[in-house]
Coordinates of N, CA, C and O in Angstrom, one line a residue:
X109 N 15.3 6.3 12.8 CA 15.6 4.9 12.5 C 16.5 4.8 11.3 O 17.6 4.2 11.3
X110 N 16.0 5.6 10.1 CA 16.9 5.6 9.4 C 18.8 5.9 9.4 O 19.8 5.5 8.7
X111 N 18.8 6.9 10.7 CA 20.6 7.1 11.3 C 20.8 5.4 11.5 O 21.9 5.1 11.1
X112 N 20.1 4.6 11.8 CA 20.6 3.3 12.5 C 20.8 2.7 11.8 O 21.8 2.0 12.1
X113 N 20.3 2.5 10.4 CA 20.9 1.3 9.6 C 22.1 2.4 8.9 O 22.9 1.6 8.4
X114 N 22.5 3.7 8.7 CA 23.8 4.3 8.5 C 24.3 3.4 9.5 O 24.9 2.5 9.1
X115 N 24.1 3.6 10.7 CA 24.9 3.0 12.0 C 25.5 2.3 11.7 O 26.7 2.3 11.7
X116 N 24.5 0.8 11.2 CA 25.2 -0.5 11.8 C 26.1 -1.0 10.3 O 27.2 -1.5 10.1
X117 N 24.9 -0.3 9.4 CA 25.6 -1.0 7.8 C 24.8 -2.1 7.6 O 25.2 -3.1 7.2
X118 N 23.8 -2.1 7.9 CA 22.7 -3.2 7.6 C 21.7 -3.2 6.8 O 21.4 -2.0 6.4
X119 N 21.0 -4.0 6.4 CA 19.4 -4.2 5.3 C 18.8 -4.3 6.0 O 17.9 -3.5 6.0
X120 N 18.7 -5.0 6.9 CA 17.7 -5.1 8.2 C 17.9 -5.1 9.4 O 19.0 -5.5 9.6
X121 N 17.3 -4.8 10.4 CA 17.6 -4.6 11.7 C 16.3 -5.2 12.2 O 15.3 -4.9 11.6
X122 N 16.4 -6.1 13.4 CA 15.6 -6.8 14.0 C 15.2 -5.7 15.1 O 15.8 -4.9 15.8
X123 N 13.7 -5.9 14.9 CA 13.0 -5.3 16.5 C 12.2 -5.7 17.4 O 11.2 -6.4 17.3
X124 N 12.7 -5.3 18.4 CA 12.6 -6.0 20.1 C 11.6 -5.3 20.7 O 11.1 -4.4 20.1
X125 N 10.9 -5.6 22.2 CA 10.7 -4.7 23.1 C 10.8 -4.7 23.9 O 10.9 -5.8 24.4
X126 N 11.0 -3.7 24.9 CA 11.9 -4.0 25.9 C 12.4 -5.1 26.9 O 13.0 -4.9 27.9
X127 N 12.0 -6.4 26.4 CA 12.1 -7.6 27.4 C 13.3 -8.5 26.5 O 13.9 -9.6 26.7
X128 N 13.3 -7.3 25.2 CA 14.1 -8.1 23.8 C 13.8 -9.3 23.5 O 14.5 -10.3 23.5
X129 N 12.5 -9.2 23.3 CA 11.8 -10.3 22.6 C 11.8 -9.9 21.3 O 11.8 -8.7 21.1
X130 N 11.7 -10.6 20.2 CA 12.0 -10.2 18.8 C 10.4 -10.2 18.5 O 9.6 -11.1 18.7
X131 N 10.2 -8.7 17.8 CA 8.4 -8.6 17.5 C 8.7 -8.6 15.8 O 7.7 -8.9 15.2
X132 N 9.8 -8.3 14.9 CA 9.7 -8.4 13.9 C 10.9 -7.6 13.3 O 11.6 -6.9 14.1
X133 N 11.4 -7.8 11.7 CA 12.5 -7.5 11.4 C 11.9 -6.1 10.1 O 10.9 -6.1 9.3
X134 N 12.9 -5.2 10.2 CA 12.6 -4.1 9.1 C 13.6 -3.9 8.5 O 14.8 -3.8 8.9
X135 N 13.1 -3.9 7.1 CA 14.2 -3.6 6.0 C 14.3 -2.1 5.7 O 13.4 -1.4 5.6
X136 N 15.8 -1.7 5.5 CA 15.9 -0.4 5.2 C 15.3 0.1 4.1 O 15.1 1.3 4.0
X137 N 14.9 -0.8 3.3 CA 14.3 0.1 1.9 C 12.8 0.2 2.3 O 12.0 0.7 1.6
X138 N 12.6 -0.2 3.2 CA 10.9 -0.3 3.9 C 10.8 0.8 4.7 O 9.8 1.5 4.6
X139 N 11.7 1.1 5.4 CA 11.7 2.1 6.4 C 12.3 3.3 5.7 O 12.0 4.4 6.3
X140 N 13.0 3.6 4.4 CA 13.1 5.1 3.6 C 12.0 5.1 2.7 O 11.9 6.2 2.2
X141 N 11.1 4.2 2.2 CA 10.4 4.0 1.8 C 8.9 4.6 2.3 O 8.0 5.0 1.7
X142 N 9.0 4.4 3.8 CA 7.9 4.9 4.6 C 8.0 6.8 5.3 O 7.3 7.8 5.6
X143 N 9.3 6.4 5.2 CA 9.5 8.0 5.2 C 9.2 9.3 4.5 O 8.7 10.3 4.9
X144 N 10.1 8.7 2.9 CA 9.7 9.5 1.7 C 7.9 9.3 1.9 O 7.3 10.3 1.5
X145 N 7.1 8.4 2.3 CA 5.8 8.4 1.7 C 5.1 9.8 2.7 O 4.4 10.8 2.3
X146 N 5.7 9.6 4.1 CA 5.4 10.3 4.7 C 5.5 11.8 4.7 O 4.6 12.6 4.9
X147 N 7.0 12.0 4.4 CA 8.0 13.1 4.3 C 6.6 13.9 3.1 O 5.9 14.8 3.5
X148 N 6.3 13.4 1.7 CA 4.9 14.0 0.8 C 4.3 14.1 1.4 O 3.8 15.3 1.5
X149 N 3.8 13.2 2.4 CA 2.0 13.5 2.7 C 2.0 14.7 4.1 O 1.0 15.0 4.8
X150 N 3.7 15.4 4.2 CA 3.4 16.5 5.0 C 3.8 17.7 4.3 O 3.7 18.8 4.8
X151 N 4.3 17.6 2.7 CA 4.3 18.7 2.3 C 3.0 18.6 1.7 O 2.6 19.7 1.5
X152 N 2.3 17.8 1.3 CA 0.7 17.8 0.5 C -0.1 18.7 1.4 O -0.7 19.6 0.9
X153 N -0.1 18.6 2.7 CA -0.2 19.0 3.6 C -0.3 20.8 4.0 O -1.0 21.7 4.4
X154 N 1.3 20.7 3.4 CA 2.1 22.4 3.7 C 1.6 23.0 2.4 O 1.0 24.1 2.4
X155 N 1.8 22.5 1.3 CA 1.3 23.2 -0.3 C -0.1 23.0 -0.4 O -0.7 23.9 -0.9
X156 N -0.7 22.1 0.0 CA -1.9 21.6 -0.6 C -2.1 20.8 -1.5 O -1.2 20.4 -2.2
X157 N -3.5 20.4 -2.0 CA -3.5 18.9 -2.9 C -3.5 19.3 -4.2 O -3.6 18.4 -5.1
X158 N -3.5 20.5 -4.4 CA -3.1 21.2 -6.1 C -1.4 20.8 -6.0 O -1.0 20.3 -7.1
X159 N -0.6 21.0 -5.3 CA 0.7 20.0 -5.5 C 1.1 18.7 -6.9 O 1.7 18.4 -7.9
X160 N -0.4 18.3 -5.6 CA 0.0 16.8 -6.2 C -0.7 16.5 -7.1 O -0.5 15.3 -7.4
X161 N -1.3 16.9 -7.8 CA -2.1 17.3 -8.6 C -1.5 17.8 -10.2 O -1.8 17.4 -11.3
X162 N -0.5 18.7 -9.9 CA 0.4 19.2 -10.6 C 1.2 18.4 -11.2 O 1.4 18.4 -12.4
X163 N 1.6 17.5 -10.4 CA 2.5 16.6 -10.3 C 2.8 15.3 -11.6 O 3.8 14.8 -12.1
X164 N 1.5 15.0 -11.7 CA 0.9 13.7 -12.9 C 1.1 14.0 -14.0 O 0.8 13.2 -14.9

C-alpha cells in the first residue's frame, strides 16, 4: 500500500470494494505509521522483548 501513495502522489487514497463502493479513506501517514508499528512488533518478535526493553 505504501508503493501506492509513491504512485499516485497522494495523502490519501480512497478505499473501495470491489463493487467500488467507497468503505473509507486512508491517510498515508496512517498507513507508514501502521507499518513501522508493525514492522517492531516483528522484530520484538525476532530479538525478543529484552529489545524493547533496552530500548527506554
Amino acid at each position: 500500500m505504501l508503493a501506492l501513495f509513491d504512485k499516485v502522489a497522494a495523502d490519501e487514497i480512497v478505499v473501495t470494494d470491489d463493487a467500488r463502493t467507497v468503505l473509507g479513506v486512508i491517510s498515508e501517514n496512517h498507513a507508514r505509521r501502521r507499518f513501522f508499528e508493525a514492522f517492531e512488533a516483528s522484530q520484538d518478535d525476532i530479538f525478543g522483548e529484552s529489545r524493547r526493553l533496552r530500548r527506554r
